[in-house]
Coordinates of C-alpha atoms in Angstrom, one line a residue:
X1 CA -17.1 27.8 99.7
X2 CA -18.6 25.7 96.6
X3 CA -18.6 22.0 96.9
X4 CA -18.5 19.9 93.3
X5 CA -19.5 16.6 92.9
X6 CA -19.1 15.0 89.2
X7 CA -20.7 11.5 88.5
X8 CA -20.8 9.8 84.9
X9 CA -17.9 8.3 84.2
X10 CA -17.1 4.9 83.8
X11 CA -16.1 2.4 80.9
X12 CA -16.8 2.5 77.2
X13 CA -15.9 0.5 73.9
X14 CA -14.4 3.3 71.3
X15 CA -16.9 5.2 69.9
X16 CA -19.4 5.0 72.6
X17 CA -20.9 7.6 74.6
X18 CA -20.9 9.0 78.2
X19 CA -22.0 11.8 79.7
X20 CA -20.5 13.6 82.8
X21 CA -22.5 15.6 85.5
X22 CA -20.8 18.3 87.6
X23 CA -23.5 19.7 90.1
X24 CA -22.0 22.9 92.2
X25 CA -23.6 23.4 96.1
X26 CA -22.6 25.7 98.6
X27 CA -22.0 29.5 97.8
X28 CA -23.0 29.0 94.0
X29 CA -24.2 33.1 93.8
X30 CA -20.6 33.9 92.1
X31 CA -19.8 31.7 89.8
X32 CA -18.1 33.2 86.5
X33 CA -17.4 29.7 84.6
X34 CA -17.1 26.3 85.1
X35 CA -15.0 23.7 83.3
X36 CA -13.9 20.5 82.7
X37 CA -10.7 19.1 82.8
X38 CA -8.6 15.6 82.4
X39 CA -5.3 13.8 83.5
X40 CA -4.5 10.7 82.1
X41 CA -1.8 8.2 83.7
X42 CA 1.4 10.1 84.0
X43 CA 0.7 13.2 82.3
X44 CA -0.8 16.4 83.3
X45 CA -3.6 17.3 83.8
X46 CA -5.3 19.2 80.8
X47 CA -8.3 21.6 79.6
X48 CA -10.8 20.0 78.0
X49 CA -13.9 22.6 77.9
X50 CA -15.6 25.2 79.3
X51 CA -18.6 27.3 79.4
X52 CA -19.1 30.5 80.9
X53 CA -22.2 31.9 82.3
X54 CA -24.3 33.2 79.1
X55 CA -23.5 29.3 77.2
X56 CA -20.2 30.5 75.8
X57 CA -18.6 27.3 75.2
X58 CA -14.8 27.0 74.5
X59 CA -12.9 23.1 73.3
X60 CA -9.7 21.7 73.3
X61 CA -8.9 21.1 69.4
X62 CA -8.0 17.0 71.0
X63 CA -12.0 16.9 71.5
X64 CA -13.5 19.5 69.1
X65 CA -16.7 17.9 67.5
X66 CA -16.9 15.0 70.0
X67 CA -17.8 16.0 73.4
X68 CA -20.2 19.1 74.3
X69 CA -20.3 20.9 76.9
X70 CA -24.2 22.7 78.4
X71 CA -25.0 23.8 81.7
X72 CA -28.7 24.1 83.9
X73 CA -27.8 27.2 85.5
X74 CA -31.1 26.8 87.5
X75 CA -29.5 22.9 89.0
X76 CA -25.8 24.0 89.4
X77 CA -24.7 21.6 86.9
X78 CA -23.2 21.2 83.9
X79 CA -22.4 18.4 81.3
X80 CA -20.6 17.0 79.4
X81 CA -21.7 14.9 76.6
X82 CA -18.3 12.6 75.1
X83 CA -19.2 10.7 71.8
X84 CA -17.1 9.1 69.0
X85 CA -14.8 8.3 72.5
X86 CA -11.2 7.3 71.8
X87 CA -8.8 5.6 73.9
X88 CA -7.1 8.5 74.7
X89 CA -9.6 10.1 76.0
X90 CA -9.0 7.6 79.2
X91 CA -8.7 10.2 82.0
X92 CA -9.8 11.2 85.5
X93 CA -11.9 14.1 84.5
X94 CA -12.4 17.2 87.0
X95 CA -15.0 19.6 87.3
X96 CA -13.7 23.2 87.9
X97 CA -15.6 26.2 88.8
X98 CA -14.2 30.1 89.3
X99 CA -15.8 32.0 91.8
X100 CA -15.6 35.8 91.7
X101 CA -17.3 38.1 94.7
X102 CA -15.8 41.8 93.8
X103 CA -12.7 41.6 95.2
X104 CA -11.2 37.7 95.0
X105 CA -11.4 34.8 92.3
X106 CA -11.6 31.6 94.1
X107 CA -11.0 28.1 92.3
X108 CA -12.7 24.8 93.0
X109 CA -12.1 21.4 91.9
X110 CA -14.0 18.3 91.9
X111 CA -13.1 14.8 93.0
X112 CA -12.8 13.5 89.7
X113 CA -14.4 10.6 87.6
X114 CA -12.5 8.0 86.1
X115 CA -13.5 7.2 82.1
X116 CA -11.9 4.6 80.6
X117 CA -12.3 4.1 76.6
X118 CA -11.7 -0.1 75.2
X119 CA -11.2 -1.1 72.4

């Protein structure tokens, strides 16, 4: 089991900056990738970014060139860094992480932290 708490979010004026925190506890020894995600008011909920475990990093083209994602592999956690923010970008944002341990890939999401972009 992997437990995921995210922290960081809160509100902005458009074109601030946040920056989420996703730290993973638990059985962290099979982690493949870890992500972040979003769901706004009454829509789905959507990929935003992810990195893998050698810094790969992959972006939706909605945030390309305004948020970045890292990791500490050493801490369990990764970020991610929103700039430029929009008012669209008002979400929950979730933390996933895939798990693999030979034989099963396992899923885990976080709680979720609000972020809320003014104008």
């Amino acid at each position: 089991q992997v437990q995921l708490v995210e922290s960081g979010g809160g509100s902005a004026q458009v074109g601030g900056s946040l920056r989420l925190s996703c730290i993973a506890s638990g059985d962290t020894s099979g982690i493949i990738d870890m992500s972040w995600h979003r769901q706004a008011p009454g829509k789905e909920r959507e990929f935003v970014s992810r990195i893998d475990r050698v810094g790969g990093a992959t972006y939706a083209d909605s945030v390309q060139g305004r948020f970045s994602i890292s990791q500490d592999k050493a801490k369990h956690t990764i970020y991610l860094q929103l700039n430029n923010l929009k008012p669209e970008d008002t979400a929950v944002y979730y933390c996933k992480i895939s798990t693999w341990d030979m034989t099963t890939r396992r899923t885990y999401w976080g709680q979720g932290t609000q972020v809320t972009v003014s104008s």
